[in-house]
Amino acid sequence: QVQLVESGGGLVQPGGSLRLSCAASGIIFSIGAMGWYRQAPGKQRELVAGITSDGSTNYADSVKGRFTISRDNAKKTVYLQMNSLKPDDTAVYFCNADIRTSILSRIVSWGQGTQVTVSS
């Protein structure tokens, strides 16, 4: 089994910053792409940022220039640095990872989510 655990969410004022972390554990041979998604009340879950195993990144237009995704393969962890936060960033944030549990087997794993609230 593979488990992803997010941390770092909380309440911040507009313009503030947070850093989310997501650590993977369990039966892991290697980790491919990792990403962050978010879901606001009444809205569909959307991709916020993704990072490939070689470090290539992509971002939703709404967060470009404000958020940075990174990873530490030794720690099996993906991060999301969020700056200049806006009320519209309020959502539950989920991490995601494409994990190989063996040379030929892979699973897509999701974390439990962490709440980010941006409010005055």
PDB file of C-alpha atoms in Angstrom:
ATOM      1  CA  GLN A   1       0.000   0.000   0.000  1.00  0.00           C
ATOM      2  CA  VAL A   2       1.013   3.592  -0.661  1.00  0.00           C
ATOM      3  CA  GLN A   3       0.008   6.565   1.426  1.00  0.00           C
ATOM      4  CA  LEU A   4       0.275  10.292   0.700  1.00  0.00           C
ATOM      5  CA  VAL A   5      -0.067  12.702   3.612  1.00  0.00           C
ATOM      6  CA  GLU A   6      -0.450  16.453   3.113  1.00  0.00           C
ATOM      7  CA  SER A   7       0.419  19.097   5.660  1.00  0.00           C
ATOM      8  CA  GLY A   8       0.852  22.855   5.866  1.00  0.00           C
ATOM      9  CA  GLY A   9      -2.648  24.125   5.233  1.00  0.00           C
ATOM     10  CA  GLY A  10      -4.282  26.766   7.350  1.00  0.00           C
ATOM     11  CA  LEU A  11      -5.787  30.222   7.525  1.00  0.00           C
ATOM     12  CA  VAL A  12      -3.900  33.140   5.990  1.00  0.00           C
ATOM     13  CA  GLN A  13      -4.664  36.719   5.058  1.00  0.00           C
ATOM     14  CA  PRO A  14      -4.796  37.849   1.433  1.00  0.00           C
ATOM     15  CA  GLY A  15      -1.266  38.432   0.207  1.00  0.00           C
ATOM     16  CA  GLY A  16       0.148  35.904   2.630  1.00  0.00           C
ATOM     17  CA  SER A  17       2.050  32.697   1.988  1.00  0.00           C
ATOM     18  CA  LEU A  18       1.837  29.021   2.826  1.00  0.00           C
ATOM     19  CA  ARG A  19       3.915  26.003   1.947  1.00  0.00           C
ATOM     20  CA  LEU A  20       2.185  22.678   1.534  1.00  0.00           C
ATOM     21  CA  SER A  21       4.032  19.388   1.844  1.00  0.00           C
ATOM     22  CA  CYS A  22       3.046  15.904   0.780  1.00  0.00           C
ATOM     23  CA  ALA A  23       5.081  12.872   1.778  1.00  0.00           C
ATOM     24  CA  ALA A  24       4.713   9.436   0.243  1.00  0.00           C
ATOM     25  CA  SER A  25       5.288   6.219   2.122  1.00  0.00           C
ATOM     26  CA  GLY A  26       4.712   2.522   1.615  1.00  0.00           C
ATOM     27  CA  ILE A  27       5.740   0.126  -1.125  1.00  0.00           C
ATOM     28  CA  ILE A  28       7.468   2.460  -3.570  1.00  0.00           C
ATOM     29  CA  PHE A  29       9.874   1.527  -6.310  1.00  0.00           C
ATOM     30  CA  SER A  30       9.952   4.976  -7.862  1.00  0.00           C
ATOM     31  CA  ILE A  31       7.759   8.045  -8.237  1.00  0.00           C
ATOM     32  CA  GLY A  32       6.874   9.589 -11.560  1.00  0.00           C
ATOM     33  CA  ALA A  33       4.887  12.777 -11.928  1.00  0.00           C
ATOM     34  CA  MET A  34       3.502  14.474  -8.836  1.00  0.00           C
ATOM     35  CA  GLY A  35       0.993  17.259  -8.570  1.00  0.00           C
ATOM     36  CA  TRP A  36      -1.317  19.413  -6.545  1.00  0.00           C
ATOM     37  CA  TYR A  37      -5.039  19.746  -7.131  1.00  0.00           C
ATOM     38  CA  ARG A  38      -7.641  21.812  -5.351  1.00  0.00           C
ATOM     39  CA  GLN A  39     -11.376  21.776  -4.938  1.00  0.00           C
ATOM     40  CA  ALA A  40     -13.405  24.753  -3.784  1.00  0.00           C
ATOM     41  CA  PRO A  41     -16.997  24.471  -2.543  1.00  0.00           C
ATOM     42  CA  GLY A  42     -19.370  23.949  -5.439  1.00  0.00           C
ATOM     43  CA  LYS A  43     -16.575  23.589  -7.973  1.00  0.00           C
ATOM     44  CA  GLN A  44     -14.813  20.758  -9.743  1.00  0.00           C
ATOM     45  CA  ARG A  45     -11.396  19.590  -8.678  1.00  0.00           C
ATOM     46  CA  GLU A  46      -8.725  21.284 -10.778  1.00  0.00           C
ATOM     47  CA  LEU A  47      -5.038  20.831 -11.392  1.00  0.00           C
ATOM     48  CA  VAL A  48      -2.992  23.548  -9.717  1.00  0.00           C
ATOM     49  CA  ALA A  49       0.538  22.447 -10.530  1.00  0.00           C
ATOM     50  CA  GLY A  50       2.394  19.387 -11.723  1.00  0.00           C
ATOM     51  CA  ILE A  51       6.006  18.281 -11.779  1.00  0.00           C
ATOM     52  CA  THR A  52       7.550  15.396 -13.692  1.00  0.00           C
ATOM     53  CA  SER A  53      10.241  13.064 -12.473  1.00  0.00           C
ATOM     54  CA  ASP A  54      12.879  15.124 -14.290  1.00  0.00           C
ATOM     55  CA  GLY A  55      11.672  18.403 -12.825  1.00  0.00           C
ATOM     56  CA  SER A  56       9.544  19.872 -15.604  1.00  0.00           C
ATOM     57  CA  THR A  57       6.654  21.891 -14.213  1.00  0.00           C
ATOM     58  CA  ASN A  58       3.324  23.232 -15.320  1.00  0.00           C
ATOM     59  CA  TYR A  59       0.789  25.468 -13.613  1.00  0.00           C
ATOM     60  CA  ALA A  60      -2.782  26.552 -13.890  1.00  0.00           C
ATOM     61  CA  ASP A  61      -3.010  30.035 -15.377  1.00  0.00           C
ATOM     62  CA  SER A  62      -4.620  31.315 -12.198  1.00  0.00           C
ATOM     63  CA  VAL A  63      -1.529  30.560 -10.091  1.00  0.00           C
ATOM     64  CA  LYS A  64       1.334  31.228 -12.493  1.00  0.00           C
ATOM     65  CA  GLY A  65       3.885  33.549 -10.964  1.00  0.00           C
ATOM     66  CA  ARG A  66       2.520  33.000  -7.466  1.00  0.00           C
ATOM     67  CA  PHE A  67       2.868  29.272  -6.780  1.00  0.00           C
ATOM     68  CA  THR A  68       5.924  27.051  -7.123  1.00  0.00           C
ATOM     69  CA  ILE A  69       5.910  23.274  -7.122  1.00  0.00           C
ATOM     70  CA  SER A  70       9.033  21.339  -6.202  1.00  0.00           C
ATOM     71  CA  ARG A  71      10.034  17.864  -5.098  1.00  0.00           C
ATOM     72  CA  ASP A  72      12.623  16.123  -2.981  1.00  0.00           C
ATOM     73  CA  ASN A  73      13.017  12.602  -4.275  1.00  0.00           C
ATOM     74  CA  ALA A  74      15.167  11.499  -1.339  1.00  0.00           C
ATOM     75  CA  LYS A  75      12.335  12.449   1.008  1.00  0.00           C
ATOM     76  CA  LYS A  76       9.620  11.246  -1.387  1.00  0.00           C
ATOM     77  CA  THR A  77       7.962  14.600  -0.909  1.00  0.00           C
ATOM     78  CA  VAL A  78       6.355  17.204  -3.140  1.00  0.00           C
ATOM     79  CA  TYR A  79       5.880  20.815  -2.064  1.00  0.00           C
ATOM     80  CA  LEU A  80       3.711  23.703  -3.118  1.00  0.00           C
ATOM     81  CA  GLN A  81       4.933  27.156  -2.167  1.00  0.00           C
ATOM     82  CA  MET A  82       2.001  29.547  -2.361  1.00  0.00           C
ATOM     83  CA  ASN A  83       2.641  33.291  -2.340  1.00  0.00           C
ATOM     84  CA  SER A  84       0.417  36.311  -2.838  1.00  0.00           C
ATOM     85  CA  LEU A  85      -2.586  34.266  -1.825  1.00  0.00           C
ATOM     86  CA  LYS A  86      -6.039  35.415  -2.848  1.00  0.00           C
ATOM     87  CA  PRO A  87      -9.476  34.578  -1.445  1.00  0.00           C
ATOM     88  CA  ASP A  88     -10.161  32.604  -4.634  1.00  0.00           C
ATOM     89  CA  ASP A  89      -7.336  30.263  -3.644  1.00  0.00           C
ATOM     90  CA  THR A  90      -9.479  28.993  -0.781  1.00  0.00           C
ATOM     91  CA  ALA A  91     -10.001  25.276  -1.301  1.00  0.00           C
ATOM     92  CA  VAL A  92      -9.057  21.830  -0.130  1.00  0.00           C
ATOM     93  CA  TYR A  93      -5.706  20.991  -1.668  1.00  0.00           C
ATOM     94  CA  PHE A  94      -4.861  17.412  -2.606  1.00  0.00           C
ATOM     95  CA  CYS A  95      -1.549  15.960  -3.646  1.00  0.00           C
ATOM     96  CA  ASN A  96      -1.268  13.292  -6.283  1.00  0.00           C
ATOM     97  CA  ALA A  97       1.509  10.983  -7.379  1.00  0.00           C
ATOM     98  CA  ASP A  98       2.111   8.428 -10.093  1.00  0.00           C
ATOM     99  CA  ILE A  99       3.893   5.721  -8.145  1.00  0.00           C
ATOM    100  CA  ARG A 100       5.618   2.596  -9.366  1.00  0.00           C
ATOM    101  CA  THR A 101       5.300  -0.140  -6.774  1.00  0.00           C
ATOM    102  CA  SER A 102       7.549  -2.401  -8.854  1.00  0.00           C
ATOM    103  CA  ILE A 103       9.389  -2.184 -12.153  1.00  0.00           C
ATOM    104  CA  LEU A 104       6.217  -2.901 -14.132  1.00  0.00           C
ATOM    105  CA  SER A 105       3.418  -1.888 -11.772  1.00  0.00           C
ATOM    106  CA  ARG A 106       2.116   1.588 -11.022  1.00  0.00           C
ATOM    107  CA  ILE A 107      -0.689   3.219  -9.107  1.00  0.00           C
ATOM    108  CA  VAL A 108      -2.054   6.741  -8.901  1.00  0.00           C
ATOM    109  CA  SER A 109      -2.290   7.789  -5.275  1.00  0.00           C
ATOM    110  CA  TRP A 110      -4.117  10.699  -3.649  1.00  0.00           C
ATOM    111  CA  GLY A 111      -3.676  12.385  -0.312  1.00  0.00           C
ATOM    112  CA  GLN A 112      -6.505  13.106   2.091  1.00  0.00           C
ATOM    113  CA  GLY A 113      -6.484  16.844   1.444  1.00  0.00           C
ATOM    114  CA  THR A 114      -5.558  19.886   3.486  1.00  0.00           C
ATOM    115  CA  GLN A 115      -7.682  23.005   3.881  1.00  0.00           C
ATOM    116  CA  VAL A 116      -6.356  26.364   2.742  1.00  0.00           C
ATOM    117  CA  THR A 117      -8.446  29.381   3.673  1.00  0.00           C
ATOM    118  CA  VAL A 118      -7.530  32.880   2.527  1.00  0.00           C
ATOM    119  CA  SER A 119      -9.538  35.503   4.362  1.00  0.00           C
ATOM    120  CA  SER A 120      -9.238  38.790   6.197  1.00  0.00           C
TER     121      SER A 120
END
